[in-house]
Coordinates of C-alpha atoms in Angstrom, one line a residue:
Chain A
X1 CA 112.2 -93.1 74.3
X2 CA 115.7 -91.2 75.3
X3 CA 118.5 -93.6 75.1
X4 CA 120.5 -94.2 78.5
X5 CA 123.8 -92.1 78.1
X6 CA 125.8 -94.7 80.2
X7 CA 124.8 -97.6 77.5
X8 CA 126.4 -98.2 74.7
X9 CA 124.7 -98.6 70.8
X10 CA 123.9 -101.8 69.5
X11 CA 126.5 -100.3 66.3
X12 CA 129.2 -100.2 68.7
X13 CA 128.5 -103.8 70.5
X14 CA 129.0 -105.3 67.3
X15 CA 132.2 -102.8 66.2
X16 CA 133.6 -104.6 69.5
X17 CA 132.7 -108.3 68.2
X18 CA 134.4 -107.5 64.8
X19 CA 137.3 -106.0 66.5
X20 CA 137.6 -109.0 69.0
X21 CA 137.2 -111.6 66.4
X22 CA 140.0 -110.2 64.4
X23 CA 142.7 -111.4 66.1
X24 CA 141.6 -115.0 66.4
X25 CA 140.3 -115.2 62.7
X26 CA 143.7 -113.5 61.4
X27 CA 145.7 -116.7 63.2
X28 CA 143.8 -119.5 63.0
X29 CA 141.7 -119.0 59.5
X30 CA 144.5 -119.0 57.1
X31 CA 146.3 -121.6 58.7
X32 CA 142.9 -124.3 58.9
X33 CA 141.4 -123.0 55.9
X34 CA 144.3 -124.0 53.8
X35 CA 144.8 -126.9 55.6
X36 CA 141.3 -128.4 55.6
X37 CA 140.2 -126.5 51.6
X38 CA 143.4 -126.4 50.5
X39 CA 143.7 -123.9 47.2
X40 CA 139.7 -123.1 47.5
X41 CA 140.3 -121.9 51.1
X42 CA 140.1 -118.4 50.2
X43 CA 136.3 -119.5 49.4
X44 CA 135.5 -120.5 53.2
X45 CA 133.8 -117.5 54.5
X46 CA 131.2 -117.9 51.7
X47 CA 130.2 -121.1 54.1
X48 CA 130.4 -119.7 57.4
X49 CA 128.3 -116.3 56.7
X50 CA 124.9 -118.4 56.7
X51 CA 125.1 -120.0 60.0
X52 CA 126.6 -116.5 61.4
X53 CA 123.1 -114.8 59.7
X54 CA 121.3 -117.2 61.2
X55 CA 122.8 -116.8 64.3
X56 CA 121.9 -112.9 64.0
X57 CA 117.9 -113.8 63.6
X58 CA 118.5 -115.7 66.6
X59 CA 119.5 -113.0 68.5
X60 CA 117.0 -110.9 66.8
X61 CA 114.4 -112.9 68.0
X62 CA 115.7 -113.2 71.4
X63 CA 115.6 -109.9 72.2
X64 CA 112.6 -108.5 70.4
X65 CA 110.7 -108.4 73.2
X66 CA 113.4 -108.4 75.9
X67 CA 115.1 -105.0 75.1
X68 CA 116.7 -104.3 78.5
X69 CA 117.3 -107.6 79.4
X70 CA 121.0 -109.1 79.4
X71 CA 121.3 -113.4 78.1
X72 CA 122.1 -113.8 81.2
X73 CA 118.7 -112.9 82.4
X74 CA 117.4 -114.7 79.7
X75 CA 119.1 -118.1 80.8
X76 CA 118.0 -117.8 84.0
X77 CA 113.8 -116.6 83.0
X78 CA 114.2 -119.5 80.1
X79 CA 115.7 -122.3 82.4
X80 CA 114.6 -121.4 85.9
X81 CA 117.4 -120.1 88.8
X82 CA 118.9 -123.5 88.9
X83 CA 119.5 -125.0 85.3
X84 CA 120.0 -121.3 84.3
X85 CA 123.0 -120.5 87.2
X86 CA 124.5 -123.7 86.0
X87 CA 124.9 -122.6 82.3
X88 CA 125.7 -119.2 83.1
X89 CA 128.9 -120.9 85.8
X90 CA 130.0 -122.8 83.0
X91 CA 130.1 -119.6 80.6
X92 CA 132.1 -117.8 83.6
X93 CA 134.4 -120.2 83.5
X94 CA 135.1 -120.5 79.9
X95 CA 135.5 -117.3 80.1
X96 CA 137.8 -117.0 82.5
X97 CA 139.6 -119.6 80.6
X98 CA 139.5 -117.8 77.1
X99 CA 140.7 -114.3 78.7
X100 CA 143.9 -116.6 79.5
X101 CA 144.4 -118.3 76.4
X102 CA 144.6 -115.0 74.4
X103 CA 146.4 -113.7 77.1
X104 CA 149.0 -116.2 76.0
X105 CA 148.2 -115.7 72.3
X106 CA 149.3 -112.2 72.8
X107 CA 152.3 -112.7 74.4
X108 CA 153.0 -115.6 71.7
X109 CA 152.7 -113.9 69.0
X110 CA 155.5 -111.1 70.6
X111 CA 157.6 -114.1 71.0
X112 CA 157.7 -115.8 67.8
X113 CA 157.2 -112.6 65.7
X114 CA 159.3 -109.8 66.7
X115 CA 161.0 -110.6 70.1
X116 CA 162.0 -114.3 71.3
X117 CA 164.5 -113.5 74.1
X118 CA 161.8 -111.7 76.2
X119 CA 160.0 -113.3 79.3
X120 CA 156.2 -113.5 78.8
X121 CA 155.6 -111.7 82.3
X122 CA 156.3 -108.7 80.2
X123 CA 153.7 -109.1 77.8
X124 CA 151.5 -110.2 80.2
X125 CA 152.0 -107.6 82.8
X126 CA 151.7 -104.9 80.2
X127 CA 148.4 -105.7 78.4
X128 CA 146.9 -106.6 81.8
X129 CA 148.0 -103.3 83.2
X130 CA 146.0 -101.6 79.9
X131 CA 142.8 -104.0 80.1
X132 CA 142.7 -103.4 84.1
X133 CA 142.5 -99.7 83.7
X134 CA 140.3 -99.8 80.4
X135 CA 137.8 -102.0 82.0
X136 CA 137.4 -100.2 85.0
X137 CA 136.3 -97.2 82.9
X138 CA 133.2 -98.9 82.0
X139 CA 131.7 -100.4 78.4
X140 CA 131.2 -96.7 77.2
X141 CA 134.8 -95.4 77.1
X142 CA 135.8 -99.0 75.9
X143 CA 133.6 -99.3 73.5
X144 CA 134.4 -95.6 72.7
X145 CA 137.8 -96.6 72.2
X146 CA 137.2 -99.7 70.3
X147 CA 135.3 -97.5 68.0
X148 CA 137.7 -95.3 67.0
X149 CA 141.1 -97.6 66.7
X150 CA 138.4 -100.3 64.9
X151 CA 138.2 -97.7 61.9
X152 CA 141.7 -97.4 61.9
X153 CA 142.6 -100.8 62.1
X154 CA 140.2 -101.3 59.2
X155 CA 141.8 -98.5 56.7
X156 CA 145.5 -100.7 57.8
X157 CA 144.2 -103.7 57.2
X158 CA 142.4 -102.5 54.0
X159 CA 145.6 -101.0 53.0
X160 CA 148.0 -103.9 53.5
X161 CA 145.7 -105.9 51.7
X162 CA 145.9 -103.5 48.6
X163 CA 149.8 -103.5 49.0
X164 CA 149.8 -107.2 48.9
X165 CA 148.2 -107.2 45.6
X166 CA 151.1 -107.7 43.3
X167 CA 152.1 -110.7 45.0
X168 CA 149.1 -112.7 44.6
X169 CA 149.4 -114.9 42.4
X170 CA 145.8 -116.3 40.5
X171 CA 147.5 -120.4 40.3
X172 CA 147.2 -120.1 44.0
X173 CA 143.9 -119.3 44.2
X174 CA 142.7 -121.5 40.8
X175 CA 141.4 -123.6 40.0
X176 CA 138.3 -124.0 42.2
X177 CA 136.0 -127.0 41.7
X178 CA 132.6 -128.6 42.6
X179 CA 135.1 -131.1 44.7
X180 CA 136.4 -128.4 46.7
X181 CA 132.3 -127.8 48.4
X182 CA 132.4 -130.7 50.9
X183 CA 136.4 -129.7 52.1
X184 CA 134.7 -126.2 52.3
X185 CA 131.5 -127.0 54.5
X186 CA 134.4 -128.4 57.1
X187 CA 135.9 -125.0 57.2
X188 CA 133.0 -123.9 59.3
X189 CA 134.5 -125.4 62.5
X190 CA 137.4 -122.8 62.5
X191 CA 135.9 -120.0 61.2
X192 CA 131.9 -120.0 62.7
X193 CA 134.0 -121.1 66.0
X194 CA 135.1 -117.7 65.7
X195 CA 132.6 -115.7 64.4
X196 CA 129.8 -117.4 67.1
X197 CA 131.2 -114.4 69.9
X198 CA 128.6 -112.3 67.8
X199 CA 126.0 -113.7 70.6
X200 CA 128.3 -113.1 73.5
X201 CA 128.0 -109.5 73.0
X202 CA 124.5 -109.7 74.6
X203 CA 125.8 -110.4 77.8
X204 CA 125.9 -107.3 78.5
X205 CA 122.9 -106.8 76.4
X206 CA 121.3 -105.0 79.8
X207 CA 123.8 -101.6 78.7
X208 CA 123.3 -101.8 74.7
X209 CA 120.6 -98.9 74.0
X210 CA 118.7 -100.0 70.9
X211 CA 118.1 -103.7 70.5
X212 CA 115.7 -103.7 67.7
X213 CA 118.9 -103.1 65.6
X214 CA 120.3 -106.0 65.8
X215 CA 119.4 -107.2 62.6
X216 CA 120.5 -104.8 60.5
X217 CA 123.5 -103.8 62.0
X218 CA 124.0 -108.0 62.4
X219 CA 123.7 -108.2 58.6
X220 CA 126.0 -105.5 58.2
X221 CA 128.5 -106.9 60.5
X222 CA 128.2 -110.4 58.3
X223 CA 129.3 -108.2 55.0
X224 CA 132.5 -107.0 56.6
X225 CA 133.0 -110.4 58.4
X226 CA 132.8 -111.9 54.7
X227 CA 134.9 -109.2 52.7
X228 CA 137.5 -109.1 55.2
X229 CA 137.6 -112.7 55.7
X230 CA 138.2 -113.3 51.8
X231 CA 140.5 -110.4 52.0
X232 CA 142.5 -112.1 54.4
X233 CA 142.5 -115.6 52.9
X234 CA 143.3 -114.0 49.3
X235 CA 146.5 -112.1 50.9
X236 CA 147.7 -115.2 52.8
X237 CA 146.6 -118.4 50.3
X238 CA 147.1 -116.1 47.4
X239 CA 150.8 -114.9 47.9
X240 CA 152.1 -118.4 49.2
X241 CA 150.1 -121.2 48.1
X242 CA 148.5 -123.1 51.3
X243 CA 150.7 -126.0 51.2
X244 CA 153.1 -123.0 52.7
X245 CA 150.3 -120.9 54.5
X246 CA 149.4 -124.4 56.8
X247 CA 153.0 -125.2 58.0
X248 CA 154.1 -121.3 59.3
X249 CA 152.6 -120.3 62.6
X250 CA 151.7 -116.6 62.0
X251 CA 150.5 -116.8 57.6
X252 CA 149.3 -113.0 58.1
X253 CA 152.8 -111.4 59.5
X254 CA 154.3 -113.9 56.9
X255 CA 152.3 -112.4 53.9
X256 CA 153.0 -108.7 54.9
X257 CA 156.4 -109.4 55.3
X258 CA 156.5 -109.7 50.8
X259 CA 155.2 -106.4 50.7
X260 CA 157.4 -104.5 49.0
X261 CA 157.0 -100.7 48.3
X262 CA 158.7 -99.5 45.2
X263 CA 161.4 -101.6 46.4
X264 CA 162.8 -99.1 48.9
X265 CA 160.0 -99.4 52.3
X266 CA 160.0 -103.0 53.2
X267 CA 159.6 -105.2 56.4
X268 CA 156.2 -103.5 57.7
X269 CA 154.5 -105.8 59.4
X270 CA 155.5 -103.9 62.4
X271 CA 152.7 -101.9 61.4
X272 CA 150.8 -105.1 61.5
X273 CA 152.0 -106.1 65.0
X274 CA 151.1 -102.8 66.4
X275 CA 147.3 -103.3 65.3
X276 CA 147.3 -106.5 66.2
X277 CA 148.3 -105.4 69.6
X278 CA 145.3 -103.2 69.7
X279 CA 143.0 -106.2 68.8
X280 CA 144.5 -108.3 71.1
X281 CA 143.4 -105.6 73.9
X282 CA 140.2 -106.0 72.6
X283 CA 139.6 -109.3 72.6
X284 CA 140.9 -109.8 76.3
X285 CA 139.1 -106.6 77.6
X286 CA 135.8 -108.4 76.1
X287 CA 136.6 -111.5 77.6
X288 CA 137.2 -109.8 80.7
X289 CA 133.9 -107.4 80.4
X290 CA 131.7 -110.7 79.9
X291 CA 133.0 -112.3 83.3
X292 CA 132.2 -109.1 84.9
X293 CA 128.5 -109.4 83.2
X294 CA 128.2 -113.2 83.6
X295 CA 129.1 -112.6 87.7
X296 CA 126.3 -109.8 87.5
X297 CA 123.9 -111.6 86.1
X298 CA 125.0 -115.2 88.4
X299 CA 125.5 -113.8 91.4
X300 CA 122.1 -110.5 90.7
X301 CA 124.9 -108.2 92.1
X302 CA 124.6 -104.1 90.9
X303 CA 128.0 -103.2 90.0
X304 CA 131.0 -105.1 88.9
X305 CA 134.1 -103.1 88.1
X306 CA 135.9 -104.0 91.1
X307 CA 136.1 -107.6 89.9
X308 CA 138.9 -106.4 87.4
X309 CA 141.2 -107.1 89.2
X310 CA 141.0 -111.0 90.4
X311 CA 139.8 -111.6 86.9
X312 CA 143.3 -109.9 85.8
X313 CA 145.3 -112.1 88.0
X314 CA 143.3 -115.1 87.1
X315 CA 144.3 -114.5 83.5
X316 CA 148.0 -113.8 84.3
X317 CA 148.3 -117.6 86.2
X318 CA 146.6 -119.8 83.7
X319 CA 148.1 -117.7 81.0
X320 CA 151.4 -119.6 82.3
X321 CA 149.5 -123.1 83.8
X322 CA 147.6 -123.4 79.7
X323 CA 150.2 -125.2 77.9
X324 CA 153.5 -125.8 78.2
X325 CA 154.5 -124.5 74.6
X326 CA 152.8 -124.0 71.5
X327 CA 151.8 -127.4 69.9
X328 CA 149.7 -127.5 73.1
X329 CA 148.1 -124.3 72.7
X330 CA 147.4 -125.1 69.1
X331 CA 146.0 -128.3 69.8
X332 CA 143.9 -126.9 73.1
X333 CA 142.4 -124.7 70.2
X334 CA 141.6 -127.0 67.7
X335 CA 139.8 -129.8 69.5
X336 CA 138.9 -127.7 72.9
X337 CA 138.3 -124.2 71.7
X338 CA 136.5 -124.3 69.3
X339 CA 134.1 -126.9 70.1
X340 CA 133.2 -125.8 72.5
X341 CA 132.9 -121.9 71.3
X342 CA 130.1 -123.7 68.7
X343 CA 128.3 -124.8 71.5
X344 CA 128.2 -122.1 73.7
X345 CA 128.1 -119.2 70.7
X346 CA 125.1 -121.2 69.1
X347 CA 124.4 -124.2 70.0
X348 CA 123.1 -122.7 73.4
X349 CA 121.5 -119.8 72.6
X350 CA 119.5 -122.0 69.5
X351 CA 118.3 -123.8 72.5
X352 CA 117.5 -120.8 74.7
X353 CA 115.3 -119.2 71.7
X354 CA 113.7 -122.6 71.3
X355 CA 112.9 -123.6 74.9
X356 CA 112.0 -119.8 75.7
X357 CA 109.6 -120.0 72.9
X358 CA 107.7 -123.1 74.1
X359 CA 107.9 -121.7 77.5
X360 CA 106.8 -118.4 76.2
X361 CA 109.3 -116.6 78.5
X362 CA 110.8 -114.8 75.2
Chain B
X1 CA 154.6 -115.9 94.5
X2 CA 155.4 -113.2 96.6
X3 CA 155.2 -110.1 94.3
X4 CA 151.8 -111.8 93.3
X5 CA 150.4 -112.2 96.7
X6 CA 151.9 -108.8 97.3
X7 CA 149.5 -107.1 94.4
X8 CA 146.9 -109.6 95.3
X9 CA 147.1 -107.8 98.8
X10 CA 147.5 -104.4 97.4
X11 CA 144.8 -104.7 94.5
X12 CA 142.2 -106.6 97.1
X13 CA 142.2 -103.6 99.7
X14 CA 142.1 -100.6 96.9
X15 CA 139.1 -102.7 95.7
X16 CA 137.4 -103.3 99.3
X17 CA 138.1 -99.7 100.5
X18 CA 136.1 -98.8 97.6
X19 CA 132.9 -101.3 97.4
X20 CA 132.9 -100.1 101.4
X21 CA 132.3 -96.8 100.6
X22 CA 129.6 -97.7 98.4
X23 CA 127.9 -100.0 100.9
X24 CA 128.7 -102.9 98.5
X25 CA 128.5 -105.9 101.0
X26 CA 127.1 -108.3 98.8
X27 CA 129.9 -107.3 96.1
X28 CA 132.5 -107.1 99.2
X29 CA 132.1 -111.0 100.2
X30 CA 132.1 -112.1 96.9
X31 CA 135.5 -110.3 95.8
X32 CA 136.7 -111.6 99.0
X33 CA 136.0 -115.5 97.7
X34 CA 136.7 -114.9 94.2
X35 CA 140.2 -113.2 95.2
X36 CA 140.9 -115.9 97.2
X37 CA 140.2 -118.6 95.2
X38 CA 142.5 -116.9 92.6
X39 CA 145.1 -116.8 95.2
X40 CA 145.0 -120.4 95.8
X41 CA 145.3 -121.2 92.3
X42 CA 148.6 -119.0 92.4
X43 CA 150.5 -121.2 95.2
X44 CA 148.7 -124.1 93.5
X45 CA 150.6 -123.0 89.9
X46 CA 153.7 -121.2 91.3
X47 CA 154.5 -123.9 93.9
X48 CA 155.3 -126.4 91.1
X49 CA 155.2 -124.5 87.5
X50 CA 156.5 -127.7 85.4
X51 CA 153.1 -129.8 86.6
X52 CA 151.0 -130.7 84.0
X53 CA 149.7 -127.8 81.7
X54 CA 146.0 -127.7 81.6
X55 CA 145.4 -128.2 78.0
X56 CA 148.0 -131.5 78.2
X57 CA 145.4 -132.4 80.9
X58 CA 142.1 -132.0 78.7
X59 CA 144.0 -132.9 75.8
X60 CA 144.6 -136.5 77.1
X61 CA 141.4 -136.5 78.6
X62 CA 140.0 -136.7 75.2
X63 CA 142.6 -138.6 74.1
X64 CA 143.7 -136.0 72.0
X65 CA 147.4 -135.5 73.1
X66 CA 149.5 -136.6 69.9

């Protein structure tokens, strides 16, 4: 069969989940991995890659025989038109609540990092203005996109982390004991909290081409998700100890920051910032593409690009009506977020598999 | 409020102009109601920005709020 030339590949659904989870994982894993692991932090994606894999042979399993089908549709053939539209509203509106929160991550992160005397608006206005017109152009020339700057933000990220080298230092990373497992196995929370938007992807699983991939390109994803994880934890825990790494709000800008080339080129975590603007744009425009998918599939309309644009102005009010500063944000995170990212990243779709199994509707 | 009512207005008849020429009614009404529900939760916000934040709100819910 001739794959549809206005879908995109299962390879590039799940370039987009690894690009979107990297800004969230590169703020909130050093920082709660330290804090809950302490020195054995760096060790915490070695936890969270099993549920993630089994999370991938869920999905696998979902779609084996639904190949053109979106979840979604699968929530609503599972659960029937009424229990299913009343999961799927509750995803829109987490959603809708998540495209604002890293909405106001973004703009956070400009104002902590590299420029504190600048009103939000502008941050906000600016990465809506890119998401609006990026979204409208459909999941091809987004995922397209993603593609390309995903490589690139890999080879950065890859290359800081080699640059950071000579700063790690091993007494902050040893010694690791058999105490250290249960302190571990509580790391999940952050980090599978994170990693769960692997299933989210299928909402628009109705334009990804070749579903019987999901496996093995699921697996693959899990490899990176675990090397660059570790990569991550080794550059922040490993340079600064995580009694340091769980008191500063942005470890990752704060570990490129030592990097020192021959001692002459210092102070490049601009470059940092600039990808991390580009995975910011990500993560919003995916937020924003599932709302479009989750109204599709609610609402059985045929087209949703249009929608853009109240879902852009949503984002840009309760990016402002969130929290009133940080600590909130932080805390809205920690005991809202990602909760409730557990449940509906794999919690829910567990469920779906198992009731659509007994039903025999999958 | 009034720039974003302003690109509310703006935004709202690009978007209807468009979904008309497609014959999009279905898509048309729902716009309509989702716009406007977003513009009510502008005057709600911008009429009073120092209310309660949402997360405060959730956050004490849960009795969370430290």
């Amino acid at each position: 069969m001739l794959a549809s030339t206005d879908k995109i590949s299962t390879r590039q659904a799940i370039i987009i989940f690894l690009t979107a989870q990297s800004s969230p994982v590169i703020r909130i894993v050093p920082r709660d991995a330290s804090k809950i692991a302490g020195r054995a932090g760096w060790l915490a994606p070695l936890f969270s890659v099993l549920p993630f894999v089994c999370l991938v042979y869920i999905m696998h399993l979902l779609f084996e025989k639904q190949k053109d089908a979106s979840l979604g549709e699968l929530y609503l053939k599972v659960f029937g038109k009424v229990i299913g539209r009343v999961i799927l509203a509750f995803y829109l509106v987490w959603f809708l609540i998540l495209s604002g929160l890293y909405l106001r991550y973004f703009a956070e992160r400009f104002l902590s990092a590299l420029l504190p005397n600048t009103a939000p608006v502008f941050f906000y206005f600016t990465m809506l203005a890119t998401v609006f017109y990026a979204v409208r152009g459909g999941i091809v020339n987004l995922a397209r996109t993603v593609e390309y700057l995903f490589y690139l933000f890999t080879v950065v990220f890859v290359a800081l982390f080699v640059l950071s080298i000579p700063n790690v230092q091993g007494i902050n990373l040893l010694p690791v004991t058999q105490y250290d497992i249960i302190p571990l196995i509580g790391t999940m929370k952050p980090i599978f909290g994170i990693w769960g938007y692997f299933s989210l992807v299928f909402f628009f699983g109705d334009e990804i081409n070749d579903k019987e991939h999901i496996r093995r390109f699921g697996l693959q994803g899990a490899l990176y998700l675990l090397i660059t994880c570790i990569m991550l934890l080794i550059q922040t825990i490993g340079v600064y100890g995580h009694t340091v790494i769980q008191r500063v709000p942005l470890p990752y800008i704060v570990a490129i920051k030592s990097i020192s080339l021959l001692q002459t080129i210092e102070r490049i975590e601009s470059i940092a910032l600039a990808f991390w603007v580009f995975i910011d744009f990500t993560v919003i425009s995916f937020f924003a593409y599932l709302v479009i998918s989750v109204l599709k599939s609610l609402l059985s309309l045929t087209e949703g690009k249009n929608f853009i644009s109240p879902i852009a102005l949503f984002a840009f009010i309760f990016a402002f009506y969130l929290a009133n500063d940080r600590l909130e944000l932080r805390q809205f995170t920690e005991y809202i977020g990602l909760p409730i990212n557990i449940f509906v990243c794999f919690i829910m779709p567990t469920v779906l598999l198992a009731v659509g199994k007994l039903r025999k509707k999958v | 409020m009034f720039y974003l009512i302003l690109l509310m207005a703006g935004l709202g008849a690009y978007d209807i102009i468009q979904m008309r020429a497609k014959k999009q009614k279905k898509q048309i009404v729902v716009y309509i109601v989702f716009m406007l529900l977003v513009g009510i939760f502008g005057i709600f916000y911008f009429s009073s920005p120092d209310r309660t934040s949402f997360a405060k709100l959730l956050l004490t819910i849960i009795g969370r709020k430290d």
